[in-house]
PDB file of C-alpha atoms in Angstrom:
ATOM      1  CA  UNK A 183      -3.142   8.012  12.928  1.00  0.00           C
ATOM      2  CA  UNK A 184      -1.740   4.542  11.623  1.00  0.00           C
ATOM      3  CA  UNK A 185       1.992   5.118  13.374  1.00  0.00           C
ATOM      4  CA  UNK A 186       4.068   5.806  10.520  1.00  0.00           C
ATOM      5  CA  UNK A 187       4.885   9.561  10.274  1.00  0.00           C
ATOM      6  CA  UNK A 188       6.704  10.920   6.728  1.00  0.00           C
ATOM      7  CA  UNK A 189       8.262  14.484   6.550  1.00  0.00           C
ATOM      8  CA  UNK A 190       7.945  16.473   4.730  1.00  0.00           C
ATOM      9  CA  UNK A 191       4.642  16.602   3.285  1.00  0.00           C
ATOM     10  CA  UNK A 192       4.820  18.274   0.404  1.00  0.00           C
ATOM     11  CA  UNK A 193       8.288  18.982  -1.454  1.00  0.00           C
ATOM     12  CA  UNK A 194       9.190  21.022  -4.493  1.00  0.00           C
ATOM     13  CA  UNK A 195      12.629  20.677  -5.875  1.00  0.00           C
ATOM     14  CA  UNK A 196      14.398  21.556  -9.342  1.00  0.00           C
ATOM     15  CA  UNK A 197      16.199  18.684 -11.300  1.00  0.00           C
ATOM     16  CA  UNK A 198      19.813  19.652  -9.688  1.00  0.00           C
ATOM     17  CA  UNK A 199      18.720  19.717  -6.195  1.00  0.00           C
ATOM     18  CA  UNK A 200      19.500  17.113  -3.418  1.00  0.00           C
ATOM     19  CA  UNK A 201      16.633  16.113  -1.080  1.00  0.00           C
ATOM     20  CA  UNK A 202      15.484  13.475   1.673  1.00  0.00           C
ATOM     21  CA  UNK A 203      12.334  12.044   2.332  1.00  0.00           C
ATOM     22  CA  UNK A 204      11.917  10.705   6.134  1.00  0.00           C
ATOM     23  CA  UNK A 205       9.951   8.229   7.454  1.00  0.00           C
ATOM     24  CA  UNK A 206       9.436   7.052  10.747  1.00  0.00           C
ATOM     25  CA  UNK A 207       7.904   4.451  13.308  1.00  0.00           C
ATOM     26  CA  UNK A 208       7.783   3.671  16.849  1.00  0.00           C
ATOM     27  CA  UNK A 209       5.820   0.405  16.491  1.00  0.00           C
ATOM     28  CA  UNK A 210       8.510  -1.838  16.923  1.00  0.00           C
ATOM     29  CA  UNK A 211       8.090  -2.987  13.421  1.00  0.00           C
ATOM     30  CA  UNK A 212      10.576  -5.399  11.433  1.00  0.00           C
ATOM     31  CA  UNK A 213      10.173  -3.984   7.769  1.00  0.00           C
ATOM     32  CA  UNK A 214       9.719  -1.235   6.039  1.00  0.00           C
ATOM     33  CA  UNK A 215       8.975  -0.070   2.535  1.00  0.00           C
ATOM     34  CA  UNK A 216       8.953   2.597  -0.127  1.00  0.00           C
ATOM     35  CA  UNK A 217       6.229   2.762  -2.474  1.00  0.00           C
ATOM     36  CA  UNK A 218       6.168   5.553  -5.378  1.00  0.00           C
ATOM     37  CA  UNK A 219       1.937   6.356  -6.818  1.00  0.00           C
ATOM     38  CA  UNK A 220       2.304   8.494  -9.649  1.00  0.00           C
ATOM     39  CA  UNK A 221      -1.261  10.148 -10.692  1.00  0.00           C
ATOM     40  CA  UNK A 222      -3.603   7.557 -12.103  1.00  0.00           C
ATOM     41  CA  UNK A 223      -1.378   4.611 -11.519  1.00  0.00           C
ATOM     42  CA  UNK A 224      -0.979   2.057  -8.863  1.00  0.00           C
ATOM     43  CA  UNK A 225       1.588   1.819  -6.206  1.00  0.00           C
ATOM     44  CA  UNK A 226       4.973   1.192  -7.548  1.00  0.00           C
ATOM     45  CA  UNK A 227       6.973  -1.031  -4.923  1.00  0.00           C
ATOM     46  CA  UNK A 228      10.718   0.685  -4.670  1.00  0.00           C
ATOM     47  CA  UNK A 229      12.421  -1.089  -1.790  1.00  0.00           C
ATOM     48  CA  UNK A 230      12.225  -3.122   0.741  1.00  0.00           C
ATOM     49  CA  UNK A 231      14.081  -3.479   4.346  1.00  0.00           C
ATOM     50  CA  UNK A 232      14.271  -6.222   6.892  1.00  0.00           C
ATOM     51  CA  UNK A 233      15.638  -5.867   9.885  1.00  0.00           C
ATOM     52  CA  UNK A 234      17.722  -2.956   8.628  1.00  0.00           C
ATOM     53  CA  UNK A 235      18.576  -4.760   5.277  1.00  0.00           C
ATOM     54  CA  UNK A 236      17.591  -4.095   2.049  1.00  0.00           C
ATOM     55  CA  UNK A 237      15.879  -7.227   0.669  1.00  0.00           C
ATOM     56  CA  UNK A 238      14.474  -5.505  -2.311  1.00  0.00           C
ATOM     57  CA  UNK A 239      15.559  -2.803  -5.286  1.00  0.00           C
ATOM     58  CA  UNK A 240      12.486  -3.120  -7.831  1.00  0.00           C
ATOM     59  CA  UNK A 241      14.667  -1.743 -10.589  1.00  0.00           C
ATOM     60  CA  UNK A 242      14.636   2.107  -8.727  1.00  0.00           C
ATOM     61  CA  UNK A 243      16.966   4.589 -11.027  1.00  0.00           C
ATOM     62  CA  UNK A 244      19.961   5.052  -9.034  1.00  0.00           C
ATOM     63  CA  UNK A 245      18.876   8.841  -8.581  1.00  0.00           C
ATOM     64  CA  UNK A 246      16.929   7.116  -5.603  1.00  0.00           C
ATOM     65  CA  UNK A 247      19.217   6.071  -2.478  1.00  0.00           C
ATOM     66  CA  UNK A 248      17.417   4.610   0.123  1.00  0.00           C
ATOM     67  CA  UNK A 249      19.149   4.699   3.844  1.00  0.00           C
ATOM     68  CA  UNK A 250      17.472   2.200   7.068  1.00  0.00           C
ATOM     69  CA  UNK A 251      20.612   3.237   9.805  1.00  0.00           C
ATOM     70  CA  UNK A 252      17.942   2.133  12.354  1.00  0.00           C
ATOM     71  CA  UNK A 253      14.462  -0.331  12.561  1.00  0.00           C
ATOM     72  CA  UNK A 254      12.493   2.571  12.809  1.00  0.00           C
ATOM     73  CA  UNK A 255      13.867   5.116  10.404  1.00  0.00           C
ATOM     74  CA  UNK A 256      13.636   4.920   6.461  1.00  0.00           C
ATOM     75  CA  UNK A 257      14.994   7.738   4.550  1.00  0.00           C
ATOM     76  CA  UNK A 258      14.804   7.931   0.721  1.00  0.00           C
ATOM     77  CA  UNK A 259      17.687  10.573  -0.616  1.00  0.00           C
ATOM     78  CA  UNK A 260      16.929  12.304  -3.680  1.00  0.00           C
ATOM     79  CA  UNK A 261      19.435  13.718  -6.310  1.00  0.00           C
ATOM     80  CA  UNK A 262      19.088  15.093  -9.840  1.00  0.00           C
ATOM     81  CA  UNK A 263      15.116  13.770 -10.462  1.00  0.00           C
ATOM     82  CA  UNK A 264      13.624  14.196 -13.290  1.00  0.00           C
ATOM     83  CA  UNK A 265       9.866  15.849 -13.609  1.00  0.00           C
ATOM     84  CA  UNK A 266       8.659  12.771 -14.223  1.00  0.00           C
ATOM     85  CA  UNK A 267       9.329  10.994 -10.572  1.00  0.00           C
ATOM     86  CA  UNK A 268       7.118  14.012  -9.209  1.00  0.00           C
ATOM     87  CA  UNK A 269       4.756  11.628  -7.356  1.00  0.00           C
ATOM     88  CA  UNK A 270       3.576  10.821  -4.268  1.00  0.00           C
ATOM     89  CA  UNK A 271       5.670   8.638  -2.001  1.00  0.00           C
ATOM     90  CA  UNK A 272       4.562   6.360   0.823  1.00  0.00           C
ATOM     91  CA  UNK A 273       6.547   4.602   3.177  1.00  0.00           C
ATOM     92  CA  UNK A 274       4.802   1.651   5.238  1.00  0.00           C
ATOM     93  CA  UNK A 275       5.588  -0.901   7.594  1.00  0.00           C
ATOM     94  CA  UNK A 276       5.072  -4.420   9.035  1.00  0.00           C
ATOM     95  CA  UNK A 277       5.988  -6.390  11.873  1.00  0.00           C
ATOM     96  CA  UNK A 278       6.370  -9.287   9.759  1.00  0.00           C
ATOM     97  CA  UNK A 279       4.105 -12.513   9.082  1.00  0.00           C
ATOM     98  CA  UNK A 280       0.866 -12.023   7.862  1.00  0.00           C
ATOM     99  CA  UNK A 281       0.477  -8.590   9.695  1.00  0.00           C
ATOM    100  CA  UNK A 282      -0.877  -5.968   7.366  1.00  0.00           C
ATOM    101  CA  UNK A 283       0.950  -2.939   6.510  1.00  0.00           C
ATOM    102  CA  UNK A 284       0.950   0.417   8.039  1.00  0.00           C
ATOM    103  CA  UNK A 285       1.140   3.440   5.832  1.00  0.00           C
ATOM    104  CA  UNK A 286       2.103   7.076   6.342  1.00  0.00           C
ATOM    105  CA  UNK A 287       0.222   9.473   4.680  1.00  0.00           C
ATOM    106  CA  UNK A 288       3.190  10.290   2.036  1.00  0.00           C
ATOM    107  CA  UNK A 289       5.280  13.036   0.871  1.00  0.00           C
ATOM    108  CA  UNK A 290       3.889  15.036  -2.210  1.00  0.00           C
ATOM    109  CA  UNK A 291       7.196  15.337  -4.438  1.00  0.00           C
ATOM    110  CA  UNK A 292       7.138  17.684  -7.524  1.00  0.00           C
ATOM    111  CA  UNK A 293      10.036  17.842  -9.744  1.00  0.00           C
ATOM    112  CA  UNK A 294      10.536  21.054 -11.564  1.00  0.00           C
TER     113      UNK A 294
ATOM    114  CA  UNK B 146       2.545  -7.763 -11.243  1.00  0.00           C
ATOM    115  CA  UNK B 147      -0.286  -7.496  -9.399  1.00  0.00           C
ATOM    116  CA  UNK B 148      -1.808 -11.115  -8.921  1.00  0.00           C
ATOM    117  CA  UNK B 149      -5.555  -9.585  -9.111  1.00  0.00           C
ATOM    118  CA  UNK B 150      -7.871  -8.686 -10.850  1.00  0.00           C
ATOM    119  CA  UNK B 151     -11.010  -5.732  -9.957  1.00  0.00           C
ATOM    120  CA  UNK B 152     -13.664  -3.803 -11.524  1.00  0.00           C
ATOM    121  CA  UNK B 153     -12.369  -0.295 -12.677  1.00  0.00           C
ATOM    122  CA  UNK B 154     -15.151   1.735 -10.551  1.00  0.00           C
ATOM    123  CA  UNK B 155     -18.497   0.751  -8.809  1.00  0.00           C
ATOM    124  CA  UNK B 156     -21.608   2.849  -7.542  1.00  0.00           C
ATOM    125  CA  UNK B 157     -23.315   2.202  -4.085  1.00  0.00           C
ATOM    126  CA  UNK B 158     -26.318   4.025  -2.413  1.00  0.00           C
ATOM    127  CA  UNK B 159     -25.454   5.410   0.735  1.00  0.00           C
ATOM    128  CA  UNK B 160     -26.788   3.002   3.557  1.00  0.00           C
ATOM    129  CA  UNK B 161     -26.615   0.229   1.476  1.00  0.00           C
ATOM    130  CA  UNK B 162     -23.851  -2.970   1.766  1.00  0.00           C
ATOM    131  CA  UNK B 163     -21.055  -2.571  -1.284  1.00  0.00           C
ATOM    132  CA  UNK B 164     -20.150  -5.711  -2.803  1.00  0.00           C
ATOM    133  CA  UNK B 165     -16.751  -5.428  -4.001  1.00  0.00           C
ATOM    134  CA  UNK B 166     -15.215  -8.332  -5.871  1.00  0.00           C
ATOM    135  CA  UNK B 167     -11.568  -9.538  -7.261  1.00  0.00           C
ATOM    136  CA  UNK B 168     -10.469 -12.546  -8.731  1.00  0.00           C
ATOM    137  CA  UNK B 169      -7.520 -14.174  -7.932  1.00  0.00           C
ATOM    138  CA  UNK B 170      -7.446 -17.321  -9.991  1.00  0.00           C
ATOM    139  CA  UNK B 171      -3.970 -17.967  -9.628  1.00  0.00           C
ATOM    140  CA  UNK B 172      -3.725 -17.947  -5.769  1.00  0.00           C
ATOM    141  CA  UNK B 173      -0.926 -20.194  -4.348  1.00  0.00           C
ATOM    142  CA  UNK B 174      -1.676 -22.296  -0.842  1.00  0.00           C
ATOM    143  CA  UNK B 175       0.145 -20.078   1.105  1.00  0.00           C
ATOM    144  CA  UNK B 176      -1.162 -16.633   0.184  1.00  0.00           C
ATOM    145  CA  UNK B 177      -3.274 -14.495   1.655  1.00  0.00           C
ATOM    146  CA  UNK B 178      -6.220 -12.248   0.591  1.00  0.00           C
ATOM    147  CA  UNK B 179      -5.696  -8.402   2.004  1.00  0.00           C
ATOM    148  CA  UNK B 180      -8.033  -5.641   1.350  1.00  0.00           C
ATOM    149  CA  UNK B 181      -6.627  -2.416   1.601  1.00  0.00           C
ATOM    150  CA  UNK B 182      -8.439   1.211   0.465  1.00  0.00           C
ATOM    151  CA  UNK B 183      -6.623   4.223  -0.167  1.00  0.00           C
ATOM    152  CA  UNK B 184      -8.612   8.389   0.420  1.00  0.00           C
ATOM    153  CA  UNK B 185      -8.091  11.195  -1.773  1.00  0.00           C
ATOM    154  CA  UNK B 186      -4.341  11.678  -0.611  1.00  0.00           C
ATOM    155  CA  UNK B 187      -3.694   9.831   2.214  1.00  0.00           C
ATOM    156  CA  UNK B 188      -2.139   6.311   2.278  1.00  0.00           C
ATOM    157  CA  UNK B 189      -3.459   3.151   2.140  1.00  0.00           C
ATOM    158  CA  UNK B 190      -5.835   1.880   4.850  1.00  0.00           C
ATOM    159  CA  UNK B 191      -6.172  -1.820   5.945  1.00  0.00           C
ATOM    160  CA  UNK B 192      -9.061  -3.477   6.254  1.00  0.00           C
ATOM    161  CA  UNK B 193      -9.366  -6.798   6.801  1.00  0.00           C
ATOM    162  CA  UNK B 194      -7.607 -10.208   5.599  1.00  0.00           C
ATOM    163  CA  UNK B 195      -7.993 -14.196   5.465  1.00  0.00           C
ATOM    164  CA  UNK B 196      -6.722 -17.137   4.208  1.00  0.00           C
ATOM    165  CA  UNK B 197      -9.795 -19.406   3.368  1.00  0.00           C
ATOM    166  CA  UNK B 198     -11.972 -18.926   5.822  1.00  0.00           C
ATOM    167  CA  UNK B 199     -14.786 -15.838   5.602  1.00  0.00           C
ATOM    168  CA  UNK B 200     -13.914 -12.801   8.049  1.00  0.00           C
ATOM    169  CA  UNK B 201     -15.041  -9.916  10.002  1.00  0.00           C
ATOM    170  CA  UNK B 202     -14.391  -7.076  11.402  1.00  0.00           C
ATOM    171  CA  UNK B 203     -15.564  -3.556  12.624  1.00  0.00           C
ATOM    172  CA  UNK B 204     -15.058  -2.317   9.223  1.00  0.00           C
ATOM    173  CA  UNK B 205     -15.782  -4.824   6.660  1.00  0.00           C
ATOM    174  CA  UNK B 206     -16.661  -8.920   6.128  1.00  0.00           C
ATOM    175  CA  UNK B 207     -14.747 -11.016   3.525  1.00  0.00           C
ATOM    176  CA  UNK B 208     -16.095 -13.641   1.778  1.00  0.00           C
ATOM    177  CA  UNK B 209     -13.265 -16.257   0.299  1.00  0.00           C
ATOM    178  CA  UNK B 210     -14.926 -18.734  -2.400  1.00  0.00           C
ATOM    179  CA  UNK B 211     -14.130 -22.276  -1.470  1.00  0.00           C
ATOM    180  CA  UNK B 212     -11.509 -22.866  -4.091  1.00  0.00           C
ATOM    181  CA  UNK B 213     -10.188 -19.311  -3.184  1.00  0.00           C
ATOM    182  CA  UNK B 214      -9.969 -18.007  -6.827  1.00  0.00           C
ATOM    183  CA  UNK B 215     -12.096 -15.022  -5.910  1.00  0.00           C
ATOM    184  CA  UNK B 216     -13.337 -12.802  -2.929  1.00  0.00           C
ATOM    185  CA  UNK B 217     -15.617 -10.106  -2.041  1.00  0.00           C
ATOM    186  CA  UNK B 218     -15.095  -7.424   0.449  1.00  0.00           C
ATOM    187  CA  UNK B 219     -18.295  -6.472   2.004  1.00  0.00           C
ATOM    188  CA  UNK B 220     -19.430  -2.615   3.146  1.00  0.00           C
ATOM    189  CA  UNK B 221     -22.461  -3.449   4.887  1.00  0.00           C
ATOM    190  CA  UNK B 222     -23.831  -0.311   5.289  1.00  0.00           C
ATOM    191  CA  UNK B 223     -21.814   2.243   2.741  1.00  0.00           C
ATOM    192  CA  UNK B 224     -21.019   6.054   3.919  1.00  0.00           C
ATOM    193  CA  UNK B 225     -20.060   9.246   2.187  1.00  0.00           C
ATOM    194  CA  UNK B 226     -16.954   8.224   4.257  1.00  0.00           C
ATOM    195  CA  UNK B 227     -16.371   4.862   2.565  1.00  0.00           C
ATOM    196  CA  UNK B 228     -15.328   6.587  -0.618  1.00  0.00           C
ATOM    197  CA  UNK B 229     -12.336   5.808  -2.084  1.00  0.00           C
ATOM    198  CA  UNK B 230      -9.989   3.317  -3.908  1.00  0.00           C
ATOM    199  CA  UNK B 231     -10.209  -0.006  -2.980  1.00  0.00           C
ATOM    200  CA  UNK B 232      -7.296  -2.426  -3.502  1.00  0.00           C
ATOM    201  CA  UNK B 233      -7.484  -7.053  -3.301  1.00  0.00           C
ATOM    202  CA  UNK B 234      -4.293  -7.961  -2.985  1.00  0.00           C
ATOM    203  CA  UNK B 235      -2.624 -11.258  -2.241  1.00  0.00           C
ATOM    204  CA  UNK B 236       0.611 -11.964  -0.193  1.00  0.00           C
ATOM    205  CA  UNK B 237       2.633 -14.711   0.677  1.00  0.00           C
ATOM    206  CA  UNK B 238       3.333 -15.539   4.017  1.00  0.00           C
ATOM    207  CA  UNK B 239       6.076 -13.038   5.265  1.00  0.00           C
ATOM    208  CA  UNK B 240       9.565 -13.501   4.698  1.00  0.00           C
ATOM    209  CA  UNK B 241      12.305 -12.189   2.002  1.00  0.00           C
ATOM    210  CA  UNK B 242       9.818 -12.289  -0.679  1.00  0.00           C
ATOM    211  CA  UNK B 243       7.004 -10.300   0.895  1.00  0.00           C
ATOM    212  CA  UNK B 244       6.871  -7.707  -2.092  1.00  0.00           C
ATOM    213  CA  UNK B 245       2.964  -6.494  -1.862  1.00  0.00           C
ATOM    214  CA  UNK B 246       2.413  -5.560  -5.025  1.00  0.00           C
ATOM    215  CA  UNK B 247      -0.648  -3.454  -5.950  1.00  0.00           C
ATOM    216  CA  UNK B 248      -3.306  -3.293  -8.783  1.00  0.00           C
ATOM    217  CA  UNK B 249      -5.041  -0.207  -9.927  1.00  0.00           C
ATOM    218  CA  UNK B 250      -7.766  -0.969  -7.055  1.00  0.00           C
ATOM    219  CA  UNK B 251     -12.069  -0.617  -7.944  1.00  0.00           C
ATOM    220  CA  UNK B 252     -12.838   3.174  -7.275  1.00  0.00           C
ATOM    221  CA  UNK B 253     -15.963   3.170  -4.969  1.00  0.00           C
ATOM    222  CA  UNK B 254     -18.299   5.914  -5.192  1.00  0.00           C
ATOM    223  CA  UNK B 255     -21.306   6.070  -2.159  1.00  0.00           C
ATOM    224  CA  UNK B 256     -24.169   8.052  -3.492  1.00  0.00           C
ATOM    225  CA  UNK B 257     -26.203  10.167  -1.650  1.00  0.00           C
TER     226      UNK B 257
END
């Protein structure tokens, strides 16, 4: 159990459907990320928030919207994805300095 | 880009120590040497990190050269268990441009 808890696990949705991805924490943590692992590839970093502001958009499609209303919720809001962003998705989080990340165990998105 | 560099996929015996290595020739000062590993579908683990000087833990020892351009991450006595992707990363000290980026990680395989 590392802390970080995403919902849902595993999510099927067709190209014109809207979805959300949650993620959460109680660990007091500072920052918190989205990170996209399609199969066979490494972790992709998608954004990044600190203290509730997003310091990074790593060139995401704009079909991603990512929402931090609090420090310890992260959603990531899906609309009109294509098959290929069916991946898995992993949200993780630091306190900041050099503390390592914590990761959930991801949602399973495919895109039909 | 990922700042590191790692042998596709390695064999160990089970019971033996797994030497895992990554270059990192292009280290700055500042930036530190994580070691993450990642189980069939489940997120990334930490496991231990330094700056320049070797570390352990419960899990793992690391071993930083002297002119830090390459580490090793140390199983000392490898498991079924200890399968799984293992990822050398390094990271700047945190602040706005703490971006973690990811290679495509050695996969380990323990042996029976």
């Amino acid at each position: 159990e590392t802390g970080v808890t995403q919902t849902p696990r595993h999510l099927v949705m067709g190209m014109t459907n809207k979805k959300s991805l949650k993620c959460e924490q109680h660990l007091g943590h500072n920052a918190m990320y989205w990170y996209k692992q399609s199969a066979k590839k490494p972790l992709e970093l998608m954004f990044v928030y600190n203290f509730k502001e997003q310091t990074e958009n790593n060139s995401v499609p704009s079909r991603f919207s990512p929402e931090c209303p609090n420090s310890s919720h992260l959603f990531l809001h899906l609309h009109t994805l294509q098959p290929e962003d069916s991946a898995l998705y992993l949200c993780a989080s630091t306190p900041g300095d050099n503390s390592p990340l914590h990761f959930g165990n991801g949602t399973r998105l495919t895109v039909t | 880009d990922a700042k590191t560099t790692q042998p596709t996929s390695m064999d160990c015996a089970e019971g033996r120590a797994a030497n895992l290595p990554c270059n990192h020739s292009t280290i700055s000062g500042n930036e530190y040497v994580y070691w993450y590993r990642q189980i069939h579908s489940q997120g990334p683990q930490y496991i231990i990190h330094g700056l320049k000087n070797n570390e352990t833990n419960e899990m793992a020892s690391l071993i930083i050269t002297e002119d830090r351009k390459s580490s090793t991450l140390i199983l000392p006595h490898a498991t079924l268990r200890d399968t799984a992707v293992y990822y050398c990363i390094v990271r700047v000290f945190w602040g706005r441009d703490d971006k973690i980026i990811f290679g495509k990680g050695t996969r380990l395989h323990i042996l029976p």
